[in-house]
PDB file of C-alpha atoms and ligand atoms in Angstrom:
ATOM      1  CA  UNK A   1      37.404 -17.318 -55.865  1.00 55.00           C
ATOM      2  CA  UNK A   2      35.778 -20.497 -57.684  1.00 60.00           C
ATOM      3  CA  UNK A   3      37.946 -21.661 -60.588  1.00 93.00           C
ATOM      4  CA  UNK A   4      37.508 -25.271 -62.141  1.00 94.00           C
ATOM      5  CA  UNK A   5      39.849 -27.833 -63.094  1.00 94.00           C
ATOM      6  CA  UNK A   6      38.762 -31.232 -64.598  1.00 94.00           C
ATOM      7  CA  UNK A   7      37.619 -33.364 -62.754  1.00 94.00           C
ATOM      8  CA  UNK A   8      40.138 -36.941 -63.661  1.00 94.00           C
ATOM      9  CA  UNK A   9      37.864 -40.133 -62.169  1.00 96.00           C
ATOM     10  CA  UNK A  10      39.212 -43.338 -62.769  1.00 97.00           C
ATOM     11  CA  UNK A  11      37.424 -46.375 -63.049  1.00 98.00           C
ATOM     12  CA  UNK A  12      39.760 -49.387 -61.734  1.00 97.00           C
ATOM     13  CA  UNK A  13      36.770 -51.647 -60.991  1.00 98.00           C
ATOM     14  CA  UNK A  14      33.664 -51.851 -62.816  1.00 98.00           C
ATOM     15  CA  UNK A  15      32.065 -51.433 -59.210  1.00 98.00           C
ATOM     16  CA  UNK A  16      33.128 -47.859 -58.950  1.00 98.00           C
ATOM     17  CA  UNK A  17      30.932 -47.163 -61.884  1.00 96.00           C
ATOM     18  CA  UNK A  18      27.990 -44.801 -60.523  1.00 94.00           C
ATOM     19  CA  UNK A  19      30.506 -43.435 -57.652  1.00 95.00           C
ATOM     20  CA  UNK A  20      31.693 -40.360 -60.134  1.00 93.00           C
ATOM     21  CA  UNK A  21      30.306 -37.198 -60.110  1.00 93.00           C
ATOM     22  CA  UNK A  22      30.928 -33.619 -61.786  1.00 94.00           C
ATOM     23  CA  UNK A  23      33.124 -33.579 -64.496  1.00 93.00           C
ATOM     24  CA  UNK A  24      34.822 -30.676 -62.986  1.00 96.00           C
ATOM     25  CA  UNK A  25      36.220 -29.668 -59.151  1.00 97.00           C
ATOM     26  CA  UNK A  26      36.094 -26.287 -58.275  1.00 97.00           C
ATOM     27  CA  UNK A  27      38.749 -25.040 -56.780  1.00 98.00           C
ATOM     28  CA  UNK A  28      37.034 -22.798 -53.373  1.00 98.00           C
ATOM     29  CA  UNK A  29      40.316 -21.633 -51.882  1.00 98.00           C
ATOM     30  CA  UNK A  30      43.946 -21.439 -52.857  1.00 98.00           C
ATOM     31  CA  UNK A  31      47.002 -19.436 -50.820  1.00 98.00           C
ATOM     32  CA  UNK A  32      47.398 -22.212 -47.858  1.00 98.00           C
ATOM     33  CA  UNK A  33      50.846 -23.549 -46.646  1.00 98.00           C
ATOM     34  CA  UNK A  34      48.971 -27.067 -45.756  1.00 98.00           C
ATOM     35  CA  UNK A  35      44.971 -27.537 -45.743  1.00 98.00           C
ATOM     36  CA  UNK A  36      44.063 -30.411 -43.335  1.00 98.00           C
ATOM     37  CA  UNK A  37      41.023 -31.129 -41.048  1.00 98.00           C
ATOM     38  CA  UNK A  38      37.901 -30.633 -43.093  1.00 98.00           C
ATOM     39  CA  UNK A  39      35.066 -30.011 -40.967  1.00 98.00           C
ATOM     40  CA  UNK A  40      31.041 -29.290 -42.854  1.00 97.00           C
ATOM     41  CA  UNK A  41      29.113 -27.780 -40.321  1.00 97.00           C
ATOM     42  CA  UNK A  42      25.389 -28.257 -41.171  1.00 95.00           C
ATOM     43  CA  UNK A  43      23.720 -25.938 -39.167  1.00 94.00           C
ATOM     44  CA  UNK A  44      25.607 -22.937 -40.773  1.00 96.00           C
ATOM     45  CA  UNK A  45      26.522 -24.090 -43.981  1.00 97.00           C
ATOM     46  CA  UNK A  46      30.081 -23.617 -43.805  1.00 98.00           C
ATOM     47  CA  UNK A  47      32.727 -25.306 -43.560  1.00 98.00           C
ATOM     48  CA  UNK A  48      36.270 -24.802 -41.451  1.00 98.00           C
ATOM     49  CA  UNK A  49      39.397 -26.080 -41.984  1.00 98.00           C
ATOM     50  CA  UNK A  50      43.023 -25.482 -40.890  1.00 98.00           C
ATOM     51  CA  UNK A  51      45.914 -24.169 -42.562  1.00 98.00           C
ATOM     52  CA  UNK A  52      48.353 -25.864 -40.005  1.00 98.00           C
ATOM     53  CA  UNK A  53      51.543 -24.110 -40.670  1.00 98.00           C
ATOM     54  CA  UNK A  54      50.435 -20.571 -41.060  1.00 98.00           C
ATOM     55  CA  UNK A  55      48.893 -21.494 -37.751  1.00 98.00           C
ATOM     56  CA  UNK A  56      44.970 -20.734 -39.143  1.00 98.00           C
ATOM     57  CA  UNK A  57      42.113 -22.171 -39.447  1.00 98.00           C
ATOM     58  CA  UNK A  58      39.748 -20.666 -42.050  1.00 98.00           C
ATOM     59  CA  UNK A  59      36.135 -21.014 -42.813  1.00 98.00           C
ATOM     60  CA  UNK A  60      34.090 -21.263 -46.251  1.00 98.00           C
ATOM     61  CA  UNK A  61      30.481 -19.988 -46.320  1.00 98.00           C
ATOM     62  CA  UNK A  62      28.293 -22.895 -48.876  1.00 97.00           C
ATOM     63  CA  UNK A  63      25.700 -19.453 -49.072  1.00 96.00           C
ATOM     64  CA  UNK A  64      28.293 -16.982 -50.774  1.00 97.00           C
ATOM     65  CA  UNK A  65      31.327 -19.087 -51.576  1.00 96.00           C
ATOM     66  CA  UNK A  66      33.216 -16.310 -48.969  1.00 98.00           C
ATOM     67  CA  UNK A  67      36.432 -17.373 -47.189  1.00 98.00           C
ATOM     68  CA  UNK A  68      37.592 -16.345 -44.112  1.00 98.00           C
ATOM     69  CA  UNK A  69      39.721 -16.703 -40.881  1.00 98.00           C
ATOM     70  CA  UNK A  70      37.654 -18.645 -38.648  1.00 98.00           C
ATOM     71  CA  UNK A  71      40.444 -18.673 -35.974  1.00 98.00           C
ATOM     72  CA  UNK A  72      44.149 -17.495 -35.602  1.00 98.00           C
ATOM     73  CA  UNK A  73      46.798 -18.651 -34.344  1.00 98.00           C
ATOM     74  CA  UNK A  74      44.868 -21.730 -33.907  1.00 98.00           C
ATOM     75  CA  UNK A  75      46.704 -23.724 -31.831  1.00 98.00           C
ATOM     76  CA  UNK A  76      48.015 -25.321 -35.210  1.00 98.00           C
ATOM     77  CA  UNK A  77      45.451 -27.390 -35.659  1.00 98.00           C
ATOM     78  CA  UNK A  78      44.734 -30.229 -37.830  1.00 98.00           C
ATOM     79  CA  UNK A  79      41.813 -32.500 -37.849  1.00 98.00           C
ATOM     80  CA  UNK A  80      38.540 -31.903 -36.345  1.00 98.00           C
ATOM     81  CA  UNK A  81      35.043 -33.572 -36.403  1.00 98.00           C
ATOM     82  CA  UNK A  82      31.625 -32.545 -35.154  1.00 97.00           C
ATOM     83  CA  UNK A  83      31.089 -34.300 -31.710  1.00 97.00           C
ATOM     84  CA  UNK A  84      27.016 -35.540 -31.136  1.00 96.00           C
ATOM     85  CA  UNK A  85      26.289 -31.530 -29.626  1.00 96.00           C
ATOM     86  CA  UNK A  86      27.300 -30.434 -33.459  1.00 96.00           C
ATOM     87  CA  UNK A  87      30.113 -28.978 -31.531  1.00 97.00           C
ATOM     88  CA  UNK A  88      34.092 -28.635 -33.137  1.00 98.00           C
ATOM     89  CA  UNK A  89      36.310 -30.848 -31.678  1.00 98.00           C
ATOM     90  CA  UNK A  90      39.568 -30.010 -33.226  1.00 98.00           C
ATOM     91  CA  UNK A  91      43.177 -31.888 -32.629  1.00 98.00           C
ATOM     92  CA  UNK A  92      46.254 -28.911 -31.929  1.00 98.00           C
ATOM     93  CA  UNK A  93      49.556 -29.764 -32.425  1.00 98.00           C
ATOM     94  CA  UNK A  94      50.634 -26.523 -30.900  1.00 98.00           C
ATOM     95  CA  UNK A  95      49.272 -27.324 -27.689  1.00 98.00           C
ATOM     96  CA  UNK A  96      49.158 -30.723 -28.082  1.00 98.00           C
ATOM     97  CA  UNK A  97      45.928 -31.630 -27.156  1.00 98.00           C
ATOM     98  CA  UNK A  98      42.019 -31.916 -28.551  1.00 98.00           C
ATOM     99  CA  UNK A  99      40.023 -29.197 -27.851  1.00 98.00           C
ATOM    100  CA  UNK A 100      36.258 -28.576 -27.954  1.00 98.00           C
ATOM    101  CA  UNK A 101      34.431 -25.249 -29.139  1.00 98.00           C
ATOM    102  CA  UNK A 102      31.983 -24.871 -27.127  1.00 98.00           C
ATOM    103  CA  UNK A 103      28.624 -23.111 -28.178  1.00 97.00           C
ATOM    104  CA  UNK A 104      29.579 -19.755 -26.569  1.00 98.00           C
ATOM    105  CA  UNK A 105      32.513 -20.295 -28.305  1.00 97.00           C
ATOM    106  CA  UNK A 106      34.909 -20.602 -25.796  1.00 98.00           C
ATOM    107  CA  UNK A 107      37.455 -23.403 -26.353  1.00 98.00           C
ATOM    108  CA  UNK A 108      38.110 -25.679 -24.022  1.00 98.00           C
ATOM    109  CA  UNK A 109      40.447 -28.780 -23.358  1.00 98.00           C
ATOM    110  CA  UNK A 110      39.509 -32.388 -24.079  1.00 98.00           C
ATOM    111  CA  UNK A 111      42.818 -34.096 -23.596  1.00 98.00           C
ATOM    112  CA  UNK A 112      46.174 -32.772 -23.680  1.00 98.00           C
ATOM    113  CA  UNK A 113      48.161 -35.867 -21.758  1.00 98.00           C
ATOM    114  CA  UNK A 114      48.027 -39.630 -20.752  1.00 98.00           C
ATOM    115  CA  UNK A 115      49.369 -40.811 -17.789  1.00 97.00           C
ATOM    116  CA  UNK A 116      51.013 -37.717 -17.018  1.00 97.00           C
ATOM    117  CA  UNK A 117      52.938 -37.029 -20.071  1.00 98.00           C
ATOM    118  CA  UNK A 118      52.073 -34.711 -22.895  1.00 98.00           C
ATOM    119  CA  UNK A 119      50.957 -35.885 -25.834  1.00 98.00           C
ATOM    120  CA  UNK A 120      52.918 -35.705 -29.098  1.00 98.00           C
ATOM    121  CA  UNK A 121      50.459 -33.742 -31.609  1.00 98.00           C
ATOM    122  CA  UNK A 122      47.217 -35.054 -31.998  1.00 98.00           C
ATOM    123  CA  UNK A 123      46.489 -35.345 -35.555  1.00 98.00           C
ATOM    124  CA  UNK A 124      42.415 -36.811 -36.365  1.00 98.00           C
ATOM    125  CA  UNK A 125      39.720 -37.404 -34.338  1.00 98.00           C
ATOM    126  CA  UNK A 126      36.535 -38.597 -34.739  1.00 98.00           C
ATOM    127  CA  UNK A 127      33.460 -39.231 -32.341  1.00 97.00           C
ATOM    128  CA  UNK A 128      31.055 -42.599 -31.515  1.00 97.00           C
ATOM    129  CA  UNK A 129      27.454 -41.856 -30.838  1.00 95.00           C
ATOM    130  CA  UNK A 130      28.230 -42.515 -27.423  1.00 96.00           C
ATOM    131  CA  UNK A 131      29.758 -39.785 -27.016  1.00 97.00           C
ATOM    132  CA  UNK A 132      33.325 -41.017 -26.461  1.00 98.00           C
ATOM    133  CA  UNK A 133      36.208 -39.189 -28.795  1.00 98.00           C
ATOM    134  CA  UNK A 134      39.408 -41.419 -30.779  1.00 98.00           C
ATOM    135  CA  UNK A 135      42.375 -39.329 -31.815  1.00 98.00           C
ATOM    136  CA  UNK A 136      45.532 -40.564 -33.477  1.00 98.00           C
ATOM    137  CA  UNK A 137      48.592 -38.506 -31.777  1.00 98.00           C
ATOM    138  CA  UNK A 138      51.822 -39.306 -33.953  1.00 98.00           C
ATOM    139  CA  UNK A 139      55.115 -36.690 -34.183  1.00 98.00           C
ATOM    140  CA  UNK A 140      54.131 -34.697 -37.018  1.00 97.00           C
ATOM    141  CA  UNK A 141      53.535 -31.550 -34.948  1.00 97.00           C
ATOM    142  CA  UNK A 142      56.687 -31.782 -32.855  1.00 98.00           C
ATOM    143  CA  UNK A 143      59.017 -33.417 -35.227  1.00 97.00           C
ATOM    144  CA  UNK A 144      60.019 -29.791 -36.180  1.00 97.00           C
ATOM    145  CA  UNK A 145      58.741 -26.102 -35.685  1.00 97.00           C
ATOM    146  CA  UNK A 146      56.829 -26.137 -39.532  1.00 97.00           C
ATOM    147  CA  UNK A 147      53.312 -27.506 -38.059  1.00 97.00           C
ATOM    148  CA  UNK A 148      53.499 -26.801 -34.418  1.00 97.00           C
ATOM    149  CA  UNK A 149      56.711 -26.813 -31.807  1.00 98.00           C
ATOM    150  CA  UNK A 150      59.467 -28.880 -32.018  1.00 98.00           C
ATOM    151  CA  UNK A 151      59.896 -30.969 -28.627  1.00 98.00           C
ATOM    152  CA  UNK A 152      60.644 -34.320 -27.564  1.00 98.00           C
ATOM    153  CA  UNK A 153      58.297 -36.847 -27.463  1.00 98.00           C
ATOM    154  CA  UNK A 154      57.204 -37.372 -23.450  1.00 98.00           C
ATOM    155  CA  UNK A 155      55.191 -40.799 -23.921  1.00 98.00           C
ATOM    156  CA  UNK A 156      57.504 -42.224 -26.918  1.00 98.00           C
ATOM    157  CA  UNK A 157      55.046 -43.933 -29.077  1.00 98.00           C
ATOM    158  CA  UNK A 158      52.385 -42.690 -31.526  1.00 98.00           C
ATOM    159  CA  UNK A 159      49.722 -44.073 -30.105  1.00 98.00           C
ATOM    160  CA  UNK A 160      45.880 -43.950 -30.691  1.00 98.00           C
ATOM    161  CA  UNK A 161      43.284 -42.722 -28.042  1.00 98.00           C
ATOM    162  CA  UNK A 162      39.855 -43.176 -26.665  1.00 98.00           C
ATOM    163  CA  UNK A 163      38.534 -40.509 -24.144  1.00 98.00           C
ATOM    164  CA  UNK A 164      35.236 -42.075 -22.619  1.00 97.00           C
ATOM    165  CA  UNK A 165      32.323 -40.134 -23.529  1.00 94.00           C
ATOM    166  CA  UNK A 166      30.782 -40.007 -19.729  1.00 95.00           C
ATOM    167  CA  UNK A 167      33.919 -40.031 -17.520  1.00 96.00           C
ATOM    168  CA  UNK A 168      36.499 -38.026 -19.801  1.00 96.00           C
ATOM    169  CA  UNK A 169      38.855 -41.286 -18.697  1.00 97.00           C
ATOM    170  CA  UNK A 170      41.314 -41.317 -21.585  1.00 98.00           C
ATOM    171  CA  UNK A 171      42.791 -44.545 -22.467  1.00 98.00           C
ATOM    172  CA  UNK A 172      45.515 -46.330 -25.228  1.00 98.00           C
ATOM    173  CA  UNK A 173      43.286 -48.267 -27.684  1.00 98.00           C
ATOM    174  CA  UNK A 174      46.434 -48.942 -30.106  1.00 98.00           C
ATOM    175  CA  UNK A 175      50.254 -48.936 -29.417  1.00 98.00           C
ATOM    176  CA  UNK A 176      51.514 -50.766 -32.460  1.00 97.00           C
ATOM    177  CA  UNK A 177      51.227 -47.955 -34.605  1.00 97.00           C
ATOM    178  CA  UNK A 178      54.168 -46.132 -36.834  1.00 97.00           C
ATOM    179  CA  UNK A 179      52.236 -43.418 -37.238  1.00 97.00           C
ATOM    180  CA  UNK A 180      48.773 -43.055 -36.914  1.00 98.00           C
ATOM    181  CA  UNK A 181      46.810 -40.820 -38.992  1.00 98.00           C
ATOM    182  CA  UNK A 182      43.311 -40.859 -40.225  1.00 98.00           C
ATOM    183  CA  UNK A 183      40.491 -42.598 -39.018  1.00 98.00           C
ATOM    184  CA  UNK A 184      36.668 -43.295 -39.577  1.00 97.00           C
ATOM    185  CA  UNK A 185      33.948 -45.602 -38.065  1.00 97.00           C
ATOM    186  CA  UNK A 186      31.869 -47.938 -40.292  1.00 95.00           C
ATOM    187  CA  UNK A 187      28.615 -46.614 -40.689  1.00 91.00           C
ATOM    188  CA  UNK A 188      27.406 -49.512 -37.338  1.00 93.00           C
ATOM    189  CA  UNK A 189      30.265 -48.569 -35.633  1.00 95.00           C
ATOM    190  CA  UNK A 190      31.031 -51.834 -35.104  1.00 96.00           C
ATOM    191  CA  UNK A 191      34.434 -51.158 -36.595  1.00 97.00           C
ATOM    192  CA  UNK A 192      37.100 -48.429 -36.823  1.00 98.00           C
ATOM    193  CA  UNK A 193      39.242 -47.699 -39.935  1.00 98.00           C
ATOM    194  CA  UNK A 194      42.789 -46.252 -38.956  1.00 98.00           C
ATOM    195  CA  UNK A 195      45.651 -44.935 -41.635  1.00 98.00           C
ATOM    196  CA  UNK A 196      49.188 -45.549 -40.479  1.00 97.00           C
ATOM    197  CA  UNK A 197      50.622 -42.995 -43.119  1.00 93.00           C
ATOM    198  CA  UNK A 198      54.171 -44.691 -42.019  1.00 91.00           C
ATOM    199  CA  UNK A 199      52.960 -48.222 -42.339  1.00 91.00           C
ATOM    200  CA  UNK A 200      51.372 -47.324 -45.996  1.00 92.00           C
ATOM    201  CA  UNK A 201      48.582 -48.979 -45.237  1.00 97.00           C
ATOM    202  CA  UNK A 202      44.643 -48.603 -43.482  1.00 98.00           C
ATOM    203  CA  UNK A 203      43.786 -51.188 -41.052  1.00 98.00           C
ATOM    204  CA  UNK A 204      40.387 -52.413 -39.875  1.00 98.00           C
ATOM    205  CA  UNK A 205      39.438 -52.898 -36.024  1.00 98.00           C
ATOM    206  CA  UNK A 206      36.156 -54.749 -34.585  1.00 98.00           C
ATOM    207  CA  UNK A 207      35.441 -52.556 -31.705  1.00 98.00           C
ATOM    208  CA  UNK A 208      34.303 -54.150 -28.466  1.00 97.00           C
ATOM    209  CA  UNK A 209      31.263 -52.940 -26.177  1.00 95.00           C
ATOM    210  CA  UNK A 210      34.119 -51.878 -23.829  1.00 95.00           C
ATOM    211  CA  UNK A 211      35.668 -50.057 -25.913  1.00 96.00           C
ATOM    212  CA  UNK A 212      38.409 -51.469 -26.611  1.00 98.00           C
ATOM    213  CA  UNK A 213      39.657 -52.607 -30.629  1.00 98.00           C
ATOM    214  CA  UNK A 214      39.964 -56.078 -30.600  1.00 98.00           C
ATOM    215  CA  UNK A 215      40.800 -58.024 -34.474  1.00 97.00           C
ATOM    216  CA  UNK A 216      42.962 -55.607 -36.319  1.00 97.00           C
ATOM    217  CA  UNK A 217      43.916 -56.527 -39.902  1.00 98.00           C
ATOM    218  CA  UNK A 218      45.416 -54.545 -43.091  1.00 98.00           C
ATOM    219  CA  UNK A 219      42.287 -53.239 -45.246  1.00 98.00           C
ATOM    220  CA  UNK A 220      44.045 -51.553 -48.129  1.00 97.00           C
ATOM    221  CA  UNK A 221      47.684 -50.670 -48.558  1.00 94.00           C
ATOM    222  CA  UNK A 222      48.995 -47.674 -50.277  1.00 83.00           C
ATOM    223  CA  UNK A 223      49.753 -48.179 -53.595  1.00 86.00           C
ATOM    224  CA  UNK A 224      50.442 -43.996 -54.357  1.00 91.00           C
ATOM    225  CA  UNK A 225      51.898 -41.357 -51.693  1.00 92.00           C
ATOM    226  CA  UNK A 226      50.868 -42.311 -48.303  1.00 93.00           C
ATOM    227  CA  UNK A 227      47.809 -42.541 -46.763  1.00 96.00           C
ATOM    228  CA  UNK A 228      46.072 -39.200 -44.643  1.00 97.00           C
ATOM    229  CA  UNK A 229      42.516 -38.415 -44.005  1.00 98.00           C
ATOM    230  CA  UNK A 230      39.622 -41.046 -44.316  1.00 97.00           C
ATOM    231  CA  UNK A 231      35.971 -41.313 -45.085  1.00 97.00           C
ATOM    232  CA  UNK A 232      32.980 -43.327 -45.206  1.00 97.00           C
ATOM    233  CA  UNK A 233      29.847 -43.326 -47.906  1.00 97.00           C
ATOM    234  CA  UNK A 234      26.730 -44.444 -46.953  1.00 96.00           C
ATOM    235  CA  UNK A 235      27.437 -48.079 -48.957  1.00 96.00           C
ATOM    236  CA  UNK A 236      30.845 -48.697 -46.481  1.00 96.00           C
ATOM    237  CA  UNK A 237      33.113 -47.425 -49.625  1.00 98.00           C
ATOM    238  CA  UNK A 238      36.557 -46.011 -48.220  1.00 98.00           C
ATOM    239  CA  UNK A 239      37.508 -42.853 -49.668  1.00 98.00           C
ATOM    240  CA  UNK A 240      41.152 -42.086 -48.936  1.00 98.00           C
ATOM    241  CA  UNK A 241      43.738 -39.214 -49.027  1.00 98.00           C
ATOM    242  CA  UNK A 242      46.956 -40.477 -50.740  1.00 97.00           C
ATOM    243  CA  UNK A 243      49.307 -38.474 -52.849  1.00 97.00           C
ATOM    244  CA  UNK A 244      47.469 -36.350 -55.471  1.00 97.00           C
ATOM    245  CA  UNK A 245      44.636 -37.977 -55.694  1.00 98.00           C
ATOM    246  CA  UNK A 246      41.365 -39.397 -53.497  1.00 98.00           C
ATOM    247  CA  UNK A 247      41.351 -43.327 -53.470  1.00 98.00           C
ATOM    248  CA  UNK A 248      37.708 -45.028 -53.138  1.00 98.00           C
ATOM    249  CA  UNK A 249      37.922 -48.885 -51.591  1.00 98.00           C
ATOM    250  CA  UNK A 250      35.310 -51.664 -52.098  1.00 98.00           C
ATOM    251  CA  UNK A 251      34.307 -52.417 -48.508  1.00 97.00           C
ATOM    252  CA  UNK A 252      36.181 -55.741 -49.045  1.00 97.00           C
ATOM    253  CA  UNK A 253      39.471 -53.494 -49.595  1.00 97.00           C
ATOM    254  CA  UNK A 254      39.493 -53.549 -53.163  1.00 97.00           C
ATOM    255  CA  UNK A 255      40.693 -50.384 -54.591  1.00 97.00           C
ATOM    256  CA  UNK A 256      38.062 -49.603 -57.202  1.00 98.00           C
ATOM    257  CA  UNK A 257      38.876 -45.788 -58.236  1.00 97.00           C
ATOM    258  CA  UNK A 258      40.885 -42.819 -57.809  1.00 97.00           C
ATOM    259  CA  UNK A 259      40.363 -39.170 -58.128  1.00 98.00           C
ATOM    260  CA  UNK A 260      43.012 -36.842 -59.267  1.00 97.00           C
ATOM    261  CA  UNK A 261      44.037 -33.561 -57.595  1.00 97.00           C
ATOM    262  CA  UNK A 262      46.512 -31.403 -59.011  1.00 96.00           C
ATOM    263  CA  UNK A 263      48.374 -31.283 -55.362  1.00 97.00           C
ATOM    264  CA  UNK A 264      48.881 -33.837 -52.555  1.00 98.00           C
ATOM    265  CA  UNK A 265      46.200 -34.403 -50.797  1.00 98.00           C
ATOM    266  CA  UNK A 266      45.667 -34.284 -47.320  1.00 98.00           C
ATOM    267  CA  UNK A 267      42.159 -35.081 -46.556  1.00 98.00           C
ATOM    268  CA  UNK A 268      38.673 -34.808 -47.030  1.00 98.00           C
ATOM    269  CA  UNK A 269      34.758 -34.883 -45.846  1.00 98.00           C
ATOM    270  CA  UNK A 270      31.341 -35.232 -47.597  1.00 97.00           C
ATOM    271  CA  UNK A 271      29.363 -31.931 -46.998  1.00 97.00           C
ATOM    272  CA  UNK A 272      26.667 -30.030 -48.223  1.00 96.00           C
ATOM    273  CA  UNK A 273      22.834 -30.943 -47.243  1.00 93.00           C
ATOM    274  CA  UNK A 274      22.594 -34.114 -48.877  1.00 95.00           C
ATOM    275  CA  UNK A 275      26.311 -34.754 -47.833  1.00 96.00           C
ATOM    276  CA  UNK A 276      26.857 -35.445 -51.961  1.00 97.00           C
ATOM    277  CA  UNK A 277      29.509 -32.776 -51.660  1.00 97.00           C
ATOM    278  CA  UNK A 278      33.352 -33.455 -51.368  1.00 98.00           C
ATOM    279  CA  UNK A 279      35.587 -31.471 -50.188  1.00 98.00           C
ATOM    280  CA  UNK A 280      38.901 -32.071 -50.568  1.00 98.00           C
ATOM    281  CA  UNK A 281      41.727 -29.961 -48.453  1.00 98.00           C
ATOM    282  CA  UNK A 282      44.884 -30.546 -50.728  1.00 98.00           C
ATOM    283  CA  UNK A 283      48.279 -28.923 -50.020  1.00 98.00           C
ATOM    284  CA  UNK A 284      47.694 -25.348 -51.015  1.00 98.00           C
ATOM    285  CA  UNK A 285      43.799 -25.332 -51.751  1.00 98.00           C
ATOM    286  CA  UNK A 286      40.194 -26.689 -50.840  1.00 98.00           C
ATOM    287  CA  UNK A 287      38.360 -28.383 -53.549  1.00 98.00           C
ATOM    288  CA  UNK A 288      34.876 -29.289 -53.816  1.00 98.00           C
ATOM    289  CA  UNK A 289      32.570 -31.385 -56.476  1.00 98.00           C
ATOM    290  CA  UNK A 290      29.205 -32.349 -55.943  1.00 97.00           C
ATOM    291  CA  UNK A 291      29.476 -36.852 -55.948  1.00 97.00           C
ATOM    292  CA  UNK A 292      26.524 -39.416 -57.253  1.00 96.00           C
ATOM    293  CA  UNK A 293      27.451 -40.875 -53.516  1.00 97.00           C
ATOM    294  CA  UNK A 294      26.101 -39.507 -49.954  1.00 96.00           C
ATOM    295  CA  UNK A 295      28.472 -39.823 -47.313  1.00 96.00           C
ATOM    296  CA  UNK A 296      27.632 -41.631 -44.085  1.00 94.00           C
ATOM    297  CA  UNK A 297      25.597 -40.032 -41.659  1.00 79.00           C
ATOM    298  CA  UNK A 298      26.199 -38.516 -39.194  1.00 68.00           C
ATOM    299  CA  UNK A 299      28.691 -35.749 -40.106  1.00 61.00           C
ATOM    300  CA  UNK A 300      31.494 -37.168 -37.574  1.00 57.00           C
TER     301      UNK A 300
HETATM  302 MG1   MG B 401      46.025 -36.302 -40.854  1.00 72.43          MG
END
């Protein structure tokens, strides 16, 4: 299916003036419970994403617009990212870990518990050049048997992760988080972005050559819904998932637009060759519009 809807930019800074794009969103996909985890896979032109309470994860072809099950049950997953192999790494609530597809396929387990206890329900992930992999693991997925399995929480915090790219050592890089959520790296690196959906608000880190995030402050608070999934362009705009609509920040945490989506939106990922293609998971459906911005390179 490929219906349109208009698309409803709004200019709340004269500096989001050349960010627009198409005047109309096409709708790829509709007949999800909750689309999350918005993954363009360059090499084959499609992209996957997860349906996490019907327990799927489905997969758009960019060649013929088809849709299909990519995986199922999926481990309810939510978030994923490309790691620097262009291979899926993909955060389950159901079995409460990250997991890596592996070019044969096969999935296999990144991290599914710190310090002996399980984690809560890993929720978005993304991956530094060198190699290493940050998650966010708040309740959502064990809060109640709708996204996952409802259980107790074993470590007690929702805490954010970094799982060294050479050793597989797994460490807490935040633990004064309500509940973490999205995240993205500036373009350098130098600094992580992370959504506490709970908090309403995205903070900023400076990340140390250790590894470590050192200099947290609030970028942006939420000033509709609550903040979800996260993104970079290649000029260090934020674009954010909040409520119905996709928020774009000034680097200086100005909010300077807003897209509207007919549904709440969950999150969202530049795509497409050129990555000038949105795509926009939102409660029931995947959207997509071709943007006048590029999103940062690479796809992770
Ligand atoms: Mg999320």
């Amino acid at each position: 299916m490929n219906d349109t809807i208009s698309a409803e930019f709004e200019v709340l800074d004269d500096r989001f003036r050349g960010c627009e794009g198409d005047s109309t969103i096409g709708r790829l996909y509709t007949g999800c419970r909750w689309a999350e985890g918005p993954v363009y896979v360059p090499a084959g032109r499609y992209l996957v994403w997860s349906d996490i309470p019907n327990d799927r994860m489905l997969r758009w072809d960019e060649t013929t617009g088809a849709v299909g099950v990519f995986r199922q049950p999926a481990g309810y997953a939510n978030g994923g990212t490309l790691d620097v192999q262009g291979r899926l790494v993909s955060c389950e609530h159901g079995n409460r870990r990250v997991s890596r597809t592996e070019h044969d396929g096969s999935v296999t387990t990144i991290v599914d518990c710190f310090d002996g206890k399980r984690l809560n329900s890993p929720n978005d992930v993304v991956v530094r050049s060198d190699g290493s992999i940050w998650f966010t693991d708040p309740s959502y997925g064990i809060d109640s048997d709708y996204e996952g399995h409802k259980a107790e929480s074993e470590i007690g915090a929702c805490n954010v992760y970094r799982v060294d790219g050479v050793t597989g050592a797994c460490d807490v890089v935040g633990d004064d988080f309500v509940r973490p959520n999205g995240l993205a790296f500036s373009r350098d690196e130098s600094s992580l972005y992370i959504a506490d959906t709970r908090a309403a608000h995205i903070r900023i880190f400076t990340v140390t050559p250790e590894g470590t995030l050192t200099n947290g402050r609030v970028f942006a608070e939420c000033s509709e819904g609550v903040f979800d999934g996260i993104r970079l362009d290649t000029e260090g705009r934020v674009w954010a998932a909040a409520g119905p609509a996709v928020h774009c920040f000034h680097p200086d945490g100005t909010r300077i637009g807003r897209l509207g989506l007919p549904e709440p939106v969950s999150n969202l990922a530049f795509g497409g060759p050129k990555r000038n293609r949105l795509f926009i998971t939102a409660s029931t459906s995947l959207y997509s519009l071709l943007t006048t911005v590029n999103g940062a390179a690479p796809i992770r």
